[in-house]
Amino acid sequence: MPTKRTEQSMEAWLAEQLTGLMDFEERSLGNSGDIKMIYLRSLTDSDTVKRFIVVPSYEMDIQEYEKYIFSFPGCEKAKDKQQVMEFVMKGYIFIRIKDSSYLFDAMKIEFSGISSSITEAIVQGPNDALTENIEINVNLIRRRYQSKELRIEPLTIGDVSQTTVVVMYDDSRVDRDVLQEMRKRLSEVSVDILQSAGELEKYISERKYRIFPTTIVTERPDRVVFNLSAGKVAVLMNTVGYAIIAPAMFNDFFTAMDDKIQLPLVGWFMKLIRYIGLFITVTLPAFYVAFTSYNPEILKIQITLLIAGSRAAVPYPSFVEVVLMLLMMEFLIEASLRLPKAIGPTATTVGGLILGQAATQAGLVSNIMIIIVSAVAISNFVIPLNMMAFTVRVLKYYLIFFAATFGLIGIVVSTVGIVMYLSGMRSFGKPYMEIFSTKRQSS
């Protein structure tokens, strides 16, 4: 059992470590002065400190006060110096009462309120999104998933940031192999600072260099609940309004949360529209290059003459024309994301219209190229999850390169290569191209 000398030495050591910090606070409390507290003002809630620690210390005798402090659920006895420093840096208050030391939870939590989902908007269904507070996120999920089988396992990642991470799963439905693999990968993450779900997603992925996402990063609690019911594992981070879901199949990235709200035929049709959009945005620029430069005989003569007439004033090959206009489209998309919201949509819309009209009149690009670029941009935006949408934005350049080198044959070969690559991918040991699966592993 810790002695009085040990407790005082722990208090002196902590004060020595924190002295010099702007927000360091050390106080003596009570009428006898036998109560000492040490904390960092910037991390603690001043109202909690005043109401539950300072004021009662002058209203109770020291024995009653010690029992009172230890009765709080967020209070525990200090064990060693490492634990004391770790908890104080999180917002706990170190309290020494005679021969005993306690760590009192008085963390100040700053976060934005529950807001509507922005990156995954839907037509029908709930609109609330995850927040930066992990306890509120757990509450949002538990309200929708009221099962006694829901398990929550906390852990800490980041030597400096000490980021709280929780693993959530349904114990009766989860795939045990996926759960064990997730635990293993999280335990192997060794970083100083962890600040976003995207960072953690990269650390727990099997391949360092890849183009297709193997986990879902979502801001929607209803998507988390839907995947928990399917036996998947969700990872939530404190200070981050996103969750990571694993394993992720290719089909998951084309599923919107209001698909199951729609009538069955309508839901299937909407998903078909997204796959058609995927095909258009990936292959349309490549087909334009192939048909213009290598295989014009495949098209009807009227369409071939139309393209040739439109490109009569263009001074460079179709490959250069396509890459130039696609890059300009990428610049406009990136500008719309980075500009202030008040002027972003207006600036990019006006810039796109002026750029397209001026380039066409100057003979730098053809009229048909403007139509193709617009179709590619619109088709890319029908993908519900941004991670896959970003992947598709890069993937079309792969097909354009093969189309410019080998024509239509290059498109076929590159498409087969993509399908073979996807067929060989795994997400936490599960086939990436698995679409229909009713198998669930129970405990």
Tab-separated table of C-alpha atoms in Angstrom:
chain	number	residue	atom	x	y	z
A	1	MET	CA	0.000	0.000	0.000
A	2	PRO	CA	1.417	3.462	-0.864
A	3	THR	CA	2.859	5.303	2.129
A	4	LYS	CA	2.460	8.976	2.947
A	5	ARG	CA	5.984	9.584	1.766
A	6	THR	CA	5.222	7.870	-1.548
A	7	GLU	CA	2.100	9.980	-2.061
A	8	GLN	CA	3.950	13.204	-1.318
A	9	SER	CA	6.824	12.241	-3.583
A	10	MET	CA	4.327	11.504	-6.381
A	11	GLU	CA	2.762	14.921	-5.837
A	12	ALA	CA	6.155	16.657	-5.797
A	13	TRP	CA	7.270	14.769	-8.921
A	14	LEU	CA	4.106	15.750	-10.807
A	15	ALA	CA	4.427	19.407	-9.772
A	16	GLU	CA	8.060	19.417	-10.874
A	17	GLN	CA	7.159	17.955	-14.283
A	18	LEU	CA	4.403	20.507	-14.927
A	19	THR	CA	5.990	23.623	-13.451
A	20	GLY	CA	6.581	26.212	-16.157
A	21	LEU	CA	3.479	25.338	-18.183
A	22	MET	CA	1.183	28.323	-18.668
A	23	ASP	CA	-1.957	26.415	-17.635
A	24	PHE	CA	-0.408	24.561	-14.671
A	25	GLU	CA	-2.421	24.925	-11.443
A	26	GLU	CA	-1.552	23.718	-7.911
A	27	ARG	CA	-3.877	24.431	-4.983
A	28	SER	CA	-4.340	23.575	-1.308
A	29	LEU	CA	-7.943	22.991	-0.239
A	30	GLY	CA	-9.906	22.538	2.948
A	31	ASN	CA	-9.704	24.298	6.268
A	32	SER	CA	-6.709	22.201	7.348
A	33	GLY	CA	-4.831	22.488	4.062
A	34	ASP	CA	-4.267	18.702	3.913
A	35	ILE	CA	-5.938	18.462	0.505
A	36	LYS	CA	-3.815	19.264	-2.552
A	37	MET	CA	-4.852	19.284	-6.194
A	38	ILE	CA	-2.784	19.592	-9.371
A	39	TYR	CA	-4.239	20.009	-12.845
A	40	LEU	CA	-3.994	21.806	-16.197
A	41	ARG	CA	-6.598	24.553	-16.591
A	42	SER	CA	-6.851	24.252	-20.366
A	43	LEU	CA	-7.902	20.590	-20.144
A	44	THR	CA	-10.320	20.718	-17.207
A	45	ASP	CA	-13.844	22.068	-16.787
A	46	SER	CA	-13.642	24.962	-14.319
A	47	ASP	CA	-17.289	24.570	-13.303
A	48	THR	CA	-16.714	20.918	-12.380
A	49	VAL	CA	-13.623	21.850	-10.374
A	50	LYS	CA	-15.491	24.522	-8.428
A	51	ARG	CA	-18.763	22.666	-7.779
A	52	PHE	CA	-17.544	19.148	-7.065
A	53	ILE	CA	-14.010	19.606	-5.705
A	54	VAL	CA	-13.330	23.065	-4.256
A	55	VAL	CA	-16.634	23.974	-2.549
A	56	PRO	CA	-17.255	20.575	-0.856
A	57	SER	CA	-13.699	20.597	0.574
A	58	TYR	CA	-14.704	23.489	2.869
A	59	GLU	CA	-18.069	21.979	3.817
A	60	MET	CA	-16.962	18.489	4.924
A	61	ASP	CA	-14.405	17.074	7.257
A	62	ILE	CA	-11.485	15.334	5.602
A	63	GLN	CA	-12.758	11.752	6.113
A	64	GLU	CA	-16.170	12.516	4.620
A	65	TYR	CA	-14.557	14.432	1.766
A	66	GLU	CA	-12.314	11.495	0.846
A	67	LYS	CA	-15.306	9.147	0.722
A	68	TYR	CA	-17.213	11.765	-1.299
A	69	ILE	CA	-14.453	12.153	-3.900
A	70	PHE	CA	-13.926	8.420	-4.301
A	71	SER	CA	-17.688	7.874	-4.765
A	72	PHE	CA	-17.640	9.574	-8.193
A	73	PRO	CA	-17.673	7.109	-11.143
A	74	GLY	CA	-14.916	9.091	-12.866
A	75	CYS	CA	-12.535	8.865	-9.925
A	76	GLU	CA	-9.897	6.217	-9.245
A	77	LYS	CA	-6.867	5.773	-7.064
A	78	ALA	CA	-3.488	6.777	-8.459
A	79	LYS	CA	-1.195	3.800	-8.997
A	80	ASP	CA	2.111	5.085	-10.340
A	81	LYS	CA	3.764	8.150	-11.837
A	82	GLN	CA	3.208	7.088	-15.440
A	83	GLN	CA	-0.539	6.675	-14.898
A	84	VAL	CA	-0.770	10.002	-13.058
A	85	MET	CA	0.972	11.926	-15.844
A	86	GLU	CA	-1.088	10.214	-18.550
A	87	PHE	CA	-4.412	11.008	-16.847
A	88	VAL	CA	-3.504	14.621	-15.963
A	89	MET	CA	-2.585	15.240	-19.607
A	90	LYS	CA	-6.075	14.021	-20.549
A	91	GLY	CA	-7.862	16.451	-18.206
A	92	TYR	CA	-8.002	14.563	-14.900
A	93	ILE	CA	-7.211	16.296	-11.595
A	94	PHE	CA	-4.630	14.826	-9.258
A	95	ILE	CA	-5.969	15.089	-5.675
A	96	ARG	CA	-3.959	14.114	-2.606
A	97	ILE	CA	-5.999	13.667	0.570
A	98	LYS	CA	-3.709	12.927	3.521
A	99	ASP	CA	-2.093	9.559	2.672
A	100	SER	CA	-4.093	8.783	-0.501
A	101	SER	CA	-3.943	10.078	-4.074
A	102	TYR	CA	-6.844	10.145	-6.517
A	103	LEU	CA	-7.409	10.986	-10.167
A	104	PHE	CA	-10.701	12.840	-10.676
A	105	ASP	CA	-12.284	13.051	-14.135
A	106	ALA	CA	-12.926	16.741	-14.878
A	107	MET	CA	-12.162	16.759	-18.599
A	108	LYS	CA	-13.278	19.747	-20.638
A	109	ILE	CA	-14.826	18.523	-23.856
A	110	GLU	CA	-14.989	20.929	-26.783
A	111	PHE	CA	-16.928	19.721	-29.811
A	112	SER	CA	-19.401	20.873	-32.413
A	113	GLY	CA	-23.017	19.858	-31.947
A	114	ILE	CA	-24.769	17.133	-33.883
A	115	SER	CA	-25.107	18.412	-37.437
A	116	SER	CA	-26.513	17.096	-40.695
A	117	SER	CA	-24.499	14.764	-42.873
A	118	ILE	CA	-22.616	16.724	-45.535
A	119	THR	CA	-20.475	14.301	-47.538
A	120	GLU	CA	-23.123	11.534	-47.674
A	121	ALA	CA	-26.398	13.326	-48.276
A	122	ILE	CA	-29.549	11.273	-48.837
A	123	VAL	CA	-33.099	12.064	-49.932
A	124	GLN	CA	-34.935	10.150	-47.193
A	125	GLY	CA	-33.825	8.882	-43.807
A	126	PRO	CA	-31.972	10.355	-40.805
A	127	ASN	CA	-29.668	13.290	-41.454
A	128	ASP	CA	-27.584	13.416	-38.263
A	129	ALA	CA	-23.831	12.840	-38.552
A	130	LEU	CA	-21.117	11.676	-36.185
A	131	THR	CA	-19.371	14.336	-34.077
A	132	GLU	CA	-15.877	14.829	-32.634
A	133	ASN	CA	-17.004	13.442	-29.253
A	134	ILE	CA	-16.684	9.666	-29.066
A	135	GLU	CA	-19.242	9.350	-26.238
A	136	ILE	CA	-21.883	11.151	-28.296
A	137	ASN	CA	-21.047	8.923	-31.282
A	138	VAL	CA	-21.496	5.801	-29.147
A	139	ASN	CA	-24.823	7.233	-27.993
A	140	LEU	CA	-25.958	7.850	-31.593
A	141	ILE	CA	-25.169	4.256	-32.466
A	142	ARG	CA	-26.605	2.670	-29.311
A	143	ARG	CA	-29.910	4.504	-29.794
A	144	ARG	CA	-30.236	2.809	-33.182
A	145	TYR	CA	-28.744	-0.539	-32.154
A	146	GLN	CA	-30.390	-1.466	-28.863
A	147	SER	CA	-28.924	-4.928	-28.515
A	148	LYS	CA	-27.212	-6.433	-25.480
A	149	GLU	CA	-24.785	-8.117	-27.889
A	150	LEU	CA	-23.203	-4.804	-28.944
A	151	ARG	CA	-19.631	-4.775	-27.662
A	152	ILE	CA	-17.349	-1.741	-27.271
A	153	GLU	CA	-13.615	-2.237	-26.733
A	154	PRO	CA	-11.552	0.904	-25.969
A	155	LEU	CA	-7.843	1.381	-26.620
A	156	THR	CA	-5.364	4.246	-26.954
A	157	ILE	CA	-3.237	4.981	-30.038
A	158	GLY	CA	-0.585	7.672	-30.426
A	159	ASP	CA	2.402	8.143	-28.140
A	160	VAL	CA	1.858	11.913	-28.030
A	161	SER	CA	-1.786	12.446	-29.042
A	162	GLN	CA	-3.095	9.576	-26.830
A	163	THR	CA	-6.130	9.257	-29.096
A	164	THR	CA	-8.988	7.166	-27.729
A	165	VAL	CA	-10.206	4.537	-30.203
A	166	VAL	CA	-13.072	2.089	-29.725
A	167	VAL	CA	-13.867	-1.103	-31.617
A	168	MET	CA	-17.594	-1.836	-31.954
A	169	TYR	CA	-19.189	-5.104	-33.071
A	170	ASP	CA	-22.193	-7.349	-32.497
A	171	ASP	CA	-20.912	-10.337	-30.538
A	172	SER	CA	-23.549	-12.696	-31.984
A	173	ARG	CA	-23.032	-11.699	-35.636
A	174	VAL	CA	-19.417	-10.589	-36.052
A	175	ASP	CA	-16.949	-12.564	-38.151
A	176	ARG	CA	-14.352	-13.709	-35.578
A	177	ASP	CA	-11.531	-13.781	-38.101
A	178	VAL	CA	-12.176	-10.154	-39.074
A	179	LEU	CA	-12.424	-9.112	-35.424
A	180	GLN	CA	-9.130	-10.772	-34.511
A	181	GLU	CA	-7.407	-9.257	-37.531
A	182	MET	CA	-8.719	-5.795	-36.626
A	183	ARG	CA	-7.479	-6.144	-33.044
A	184	LYS	CA	-4.088	-7.297	-34.284
A	185	ARG	CA	-3.651	-4.415	-36.744
A	186	LEU	CA	-4.768	-1.780	-34.255
A	187	SER	CA	-2.352	-3.117	-31.651
A	188	GLU	CA	0.493	-2.838	-34.171
A	189	VAL	CA	-0.151	0.836	-34.992
A	190	SER	CA	2.783	2.834	-33.603
A	191	VAL	CA	2.632	6.591	-34.263
A	192	ASP	CA	3.205	9.789	-32.327
A	193	ILE	CA	0.152	11.702	-33.561
A	194	LEU	CA	-3.171	10.288	-34.778
A	195	GLN	CA	-5.687	12.939	-35.835
A	196	SER	CA	-7.986	11.542	-38.528
A	197	ALA	CA	-9.835	8.414	-39.541
A	198	GLY	CA	-8.070	8.496	-42.919
A	199	GLU	CA	-4.691	8.183	-41.192
A	200	LEU	CA	-5.839	5.196	-39.160
A	201	GLU	CA	-7.376	3.611	-42.262
A	202	LYS	CA	-3.981	3.690	-43.990
A	203	TYR	CA	-2.225	2.170	-40.985
A	204	ILE	CA	-4.611	-0.804	-40.720
A	205	SER	CA	-4.826	-1.582	-44.456
A	206	GLU	CA	-3.019	-4.616	-45.808
A	207	ARG	CA	-1.345	-2.900	-48.756
A	208	LYS	CA	0.672	0.266	-48.460
A	209	TYR	CA	0.346	1.125	-52.166
A	210	ARG	CA	-3.158	0.582	-53.492
A	211	ILE	CA	-5.752	2.505	-55.424
A	212	PHE	CA	-9.024	0.910	-54.252
A	213	PRO	CA	-10.198	1.452	-50.652
A	214	THR	CA	-10.570	-1.699	-48.540
A	215	THR	CA	-12.444	-0.053	-45.657
A	216	ILE	CA	-15.368	2.355	-45.517
A	217	VAL	CA	-14.858	5.749	-43.880
A	218	THR	CA	-18.294	7.193	-43.124
A	219	GLU	CA	-19.840	10.042	-41.160
A	220	ARG	CA	-23.284	8.428	-40.963
A	221	PRO	CA	-24.302	6.558	-37.778
A	222	ASP	CA	-27.045	4.717	-39.667
A	223	ARG	CA	-24.447	3.274	-42.066
A	224	VAL	CA	-22.417	2.114	-39.070
A	225	VAL	CA	-25.500	0.439	-37.578
A	226	PHE	CA	-26.403	-1.215	-40.889
A	227	ASN	CA	-22.921	-2.718	-41.193
A	228	LEU	CA	-22.814	-3.825	-37.541
A	229	SER	CA	-25.999	-5.806	-38.164
A	230	ALA	CA	-24.244	-7.433	-41.146
A	231	GLY	CA	-21.481	-8.755	-38.884
A	232	LYS	CA	-18.848	-6.128	-39.659
A	233	VAL	CA	-16.539	-4.243	-37.292
A	234	ALA	CA	-16.642	-0.464	-36.744
A	235	VAL	CA	-13.801	1.659	-35.371
A	236	LEU	CA	-14.523	5.102	-33.883
A	237	MET	CA	-11.963	7.750	-32.882
A	238	ASN	CA	-12.232	10.559	-30.392
A	239	THR	CA	-12.003	14.101	-31.856
A	240	VAL	CA	-12.991	12.701	-35.302
A	241	GLY	CA	-16.491	12.722	-36.789
A	242	TYR	CA	-15.935	9.636	-38.931
A	243	ALA	CA	-16.019	5.878	-38.410
A	244	ILE	CA	-14.077	3.101	-40.151
A	245	ILE	CA	-15.963	-0.034	-41.201
A	246	ALA	CA	-14.350	-3.337	-42.179
A	247	PRO	CA	-14.421	-5.484	-44.182
A	248	ALA	CA	-15.564	-3.478	-47.219
A	249	MET	CA	-16.714	-5.040	-50.473
A	250	PHE	CA	-16.695	-3.300	-53.864
A	251	ASN	CA	-20.495	-3.268	-53.903
A	252	ASP	CA	-20.637	-1.429	-50.545
A	253	PHE	CA	-19.247	1.749	-52.101
A	254	PHE	CA	-22.209	1.987	-54.493
A	255	THR	CA	-24.882	1.567	-51.822
A	256	ALA	CA	-26.644	4.663	-50.525
A	257	MET	CA	-28.420	4.516	-47.172
A	258	ASP	CA	-31.789	5.398	-48.689
A	259	ASP	CA	-31.683	2.459	-51.154
A	260	LYS	CA	-33.487	0.193	-48.678
A	261	ILE	CA	-36.051	2.922	-47.999
A	262	GLN	CA	-37.076	2.985	-51.663
A	263	LEU	CA	-39.307	0.397	-53.280
A	264	PRO	CA	-37.233	-2.656	-54.308
A	265	LEU	CA	-37.342	-1.983	-58.043
A	266	VAL	CA	-36.523	1.691	-57.498
A	267	GLY	CA	-33.578	0.813	-55.227
A	268	TRP	CA	-32.152	-1.648	-57.770
A	269	PHE	CA	-32.590	0.889	-60.541
A	270	MET	CA	-30.715	3.572	-58.573
A	271	LYS	CA	-27.844	1.172	-57.924
A	272	LEU	CA	-27.789	0.266	-61.632
A	273	ILE	CA	-27.575	3.988	-62.442
A	274	ARG	CA	-24.480	4.262	-60.238
A	275	TYR	CA	-22.768	1.349	-61.983
A	276	ILE	CA	-23.603	2.863	-65.372
A	277	GLY	CA	-22.132	6.138	-64.128
A	278	LEU	CA	-18.983	4.247	-63.061
A	279	PHE	CA	-18.663	2.734	-66.541
A	280	ILE	CA	-19.167	6.104	-68.244
A	281	THR	CA	-16.746	8.090	-66.121
A	282	VAL	CA	-13.985	5.464	-66.421
A	283	THR	CA	-14.271	4.470	-70.089
A	284	LEU	CA	-15.807	7.400	-72.028
A	285	PRO	CA	-12.570	9.467	-72.366
A	286	ALA	CA	-10.652	6.326	-73.340
A	287	PHE	CA	-13.237	5.405	-75.995
A	288	TYR	CA	-13.024	8.937	-77.413
A	289	VAL	CA	-9.249	8.626	-77.803
A	290	ALA	CA	-9.493	5.119	-79.311
A	291	PHE	CA	-12.247	5.948	-81.798
A	292	THR	CA	-10.676	9.261	-82.830
A	293	SER	CA	-7.071	8.127	-83.294
A	294	TYR	CA	-7.155	4.363	-83.934
A	295	ASN	CA	-10.549	2.811	-84.658
A	296	PRO	CA	-12.879	5.353	-86.363
A	297	GLU	CA	-14.286	2.584	-88.591
A	298	ILE	CA	-16.237	1.107	-85.665
A	299	LEU	CA	-18.556	4.117	-85.471
A	300	LYS	CA	-21.234	5.012	-87.996
A	301	ILE	CA	-19.953	7.232	-90.786
A	302	GLN	CA	-22.104	10.171	-89.666
A	303	ILE	CA	-20.628	10.118	-86.136
A	304	THR	CA	-17.089	9.740	-87.506
A	305	LEU	CA	-17.546	12.758	-89.796
A	306	LEU	CA	-19.108	14.726	-86.938
A	307	ILE	CA	-16.087	14.101	-84.685
A	308	ALA	CA	-13.667	14.837	-87.518
A	309	GLY	CA	-15.415	18.120	-88.304
A	310	SER	CA	-15.446	19.131	-84.650
A	311	ARG	CA	-11.703	18.434	-84.369
A	312	ALA	CA	-10.730	20.155	-87.624
A	313	ALA	CA	-9.245	23.207	-85.876
A	314	VAL	CA	-7.658	21.331	-82.927
A	315	PRO	CA	-3.853	21.437	-83.381
A	316	TYR	CA	-2.859	18.360	-81.301
A	317	PRO	CA	-3.830	14.673	-80.988
A	318	SER	CA	-6.963	13.552	-79.184
A	319	PHE	CA	-4.897	12.132	-76.313
A	320	VAL	CA	-3.527	15.595	-75.479
A	321	GLU	CA	-6.964	17.156	-75.857
A	322	VAL	CA	-8.570	14.661	-73.451
A	323	VAL	CA	-5.840	14.907	-70.793
A	324	LEU	CA	-5.829	18.705	-71.002
A	325	MET	CA	-9.581	19.034	-70.476
A	326	LEU	CA	-9.727	16.367	-67.764
A	327	LEU	CA	-6.959	18.115	-65.857
A	328	MET	CA	-8.834	21.413	-66.122
A	329	MET	CA	-11.893	19.649	-64.735
A	330	GLU	CA	-9.781	18.308	-61.846
A	331	PHE	CA	-8.568	21.852	-61.155
A	332	LEU	CA	-12.165	23.115	-61.029
A	333	ILE	CA	-13.249	20.317	-58.666
A	334	GLU	CA	-10.282	20.897	-56.385
A	335	ALA	CA	-10.879	24.648	-56.412
A	336	SER	CA	-14.529	24.160	-55.455
A	337	LEU	CA	-13.401	22.120	-52.432
A	338	ARG	CA	-10.705	24.577	-51.253
A	339	LEU	CA	-12.348	27.926	-51.910
A	340	PRO	CA	-14.543	29.526	-49.212
A	341	LYS	CA	-18.088	28.194	-49.367
A	342	ALA	CA	-19.499	31.660	-50.084
A	343	ILE	CA	-17.674	31.997	-53.416
A	344	GLY	CA	-16.579	28.455	-54.280
A	345	PRO	CA	-19.611	27.225	-56.305
A	346	THR	CA	-20.014	30.558	-58.125
A	347	ALA	CA	-16.331	30.910	-59.018
A	348	THR	CA	-15.977	27.355	-60.336
A	349	THR	CA	-19.262	27.420	-62.277
A	350	VAL	CA	-18.457	30.723	-63.984
A	351	GLY	CA	-14.846	29.649	-64.528
A	352	GLY	CA	-15.943	26.378	-66.120
A	353	LEU	CA	-18.415	28.031	-68.475
A	354	ILE	CA	-15.969	30.724	-69.589
A	355	LEU	CA	-13.125	28.243	-69.945
A	356	GLY	CA	-15.152	25.776	-72.009
A	357	GLN	CA	-16.651	28.383	-74.331
A	358	ALA	CA	-13.354	30.223	-74.860
A	359	ALA	CA	-11.406	26.995	-75.509
A	360	THR	CA	-13.987	25.861	-78.074
A	361	GLN	CA	-14.060	29.198	-79.913
A	362	ALA	CA	-10.250	29.338	-79.992
A	363	GLY	CA	-10.089	25.855	-81.553
A	364	LEU	CA	-8.101	24.380	-78.649
A	365	VAL	CA	-10.695	21.666	-77.983
A	366	SER	CA	-13.661	20.280	-79.866
A	367	ASN	CA	-17.327	20.763	-78.982
A	368	ILE	CA	-17.740	17.037	-78.446
A	369	MET	CA	-14.867	17.068	-75.943
A	370	ILE	CA	-16.779	19.575	-73.797
A	371	ILE	CA	-19.790	17.231	-73.785
A	372	ILE	CA	-17.610	14.258	-72.835
A	373	VAL	CA	-15.891	16.091	-69.975
A	374	SER	CA	-19.267	17.213	-68.602
A	375	ALA	CA	-20.653	13.664	-68.787
A	376	VAL	CA	-17.559	12.280	-67.051
A	377	ALA	CA	-17.798	14.837	-64.214
A	378	ILE	CA	-21.531	14.266	-63.644
A	379	SER	CA	-21.147	10.472	-63.740
A	380	ASN	CA	-18.358	10.582	-61.178
A	381	PHE	CA	-20.560	12.403	-58.681
A	382	VAL	CA	-23.232	9.668	-58.569
A	383	ILE	CA	-20.910	7.451	-56.462
A	384	PRO	CA	-22.179	7.755	-52.845
A	385	LEU	CA	-18.847	7.379	-51.001
A	386	ASN	CA	-16.019	9.820	-51.657
A	387	MET	CA	-13.229	7.266	-51.191
A	388	MET	CA	-14.373	5.339	-54.276
A	389	ALA	CA	-15.156	8.563	-56.167
A	390	PHE	CA	-11.541	9.730	-55.693
A	391	THR	CA	-10.280	6.340	-56.879
A	392	VAL	CA	-12.378	6.544	-60.051
A	393	ARG	CA	-11.021	10.036	-60.759
A	394	VAL	CA	-7.528	8.531	-60.967
A	395	LEU	CA	-8.506	5.285	-62.685
A	396	LYS	CA	-9.692	6.865	-65.937
A	397	TYR	CA	-6.159	8.086	-66.744
A	398	TYR	CA	-4.993	4.467	-66.668
A	399	LEU	CA	-7.470	3.550	-69.421
A	400	ILE	CA	-6.656	6.694	-71.420
A	401	PHE	CA	-2.973	5.734	-71.477
A	402	PHE	CA	-3.723	2.263	-72.876
A	403	ALA	CA	-6.255	3.679	-75.345
A	404	ALA	CA	-3.686	6.184	-76.640
A	405	THR	CA	-1.083	3.412	-76.984
A	406	PHE	CA	-3.056	0.447	-78.323
A	407	GLY	CA	-6.492	1.770	-79.262
A	408	LEU	CA	-9.629	-0.257	-78.551
A	409	ILE	CA	-7.568	-3.361	-77.765
A	410	GLY	CA	-5.794	-1.380	-75.051
A	411	ILE	CA	-9.144	-0.522	-73.418
A	412	VAL	CA	-10.179	-4.187	-73.398
A	413	VAL	CA	-6.843	-5.370	-71.982
A	414	SER	CA	-6.737	-2.653	-69.300
A	415	THR	CA	-10.342	-3.356	-68.267
A	416	VAL	CA	-9.594	-7.067	-67.924
A	417	GLY	CA	-6.529	-6.141	-65.871
A	418	ILE	CA	-8.643	-4.033	-63.493
A	419	VAL	CA	-11.166	-6.862	-63.060
A	420	MET	CA	-8.378	-9.354	-62.348
A	421	TYR	CA	-6.817	-6.950	-59.834
A	422	LEU	CA	-10.153	-6.500	-58.052
A	423	SER	CA	-10.780	-10.253	-58.042
A	424	GLY	CA	-7.490	-10.822	-56.245
A	425	MET	CA	-8.046	-8.148	-53.597
A	426	ARG	CA	-8.979	-8.956	-50.005
A	427	SER	CA	-10.438	-6.793	-47.265
A	428	PHE	CA	-9.448	-8.265	-43.896
A	429	GLY	CA	-9.290	-11.672	-45.533
A	430	LYS	CA	-12.626	-11.410	-47.339
A	431	PRO	CA	-12.973	-11.347	-51.166
A	432	TYR	CA	-13.299	-7.763	-52.368
A	433	MET	CA	-15.657	-8.644	-55.231
A	434	GLU	CA	-18.036	-10.630	-53.052
A	435	ILE	CA	-21.485	-9.214	-53.755
A	436	PHE	CA	-23.998	-11.704	-52.416
A	437	SER	CA	-23.254	-13.252	-49.043
A	438	THR	CA	-25.663	-14.458	-46.360
A	439	LYS	CA	-23.105	-16.327	-44.255
A	440	ARG	CA	-22.660	-15.058	-40.716
A	441	GLN	CA	-20.283	-16.433	-38.137
A	442	SER	CA	-21.834	-16.662	-34.721
A	443	SER	CA	-20.067	-16.961	-31.403
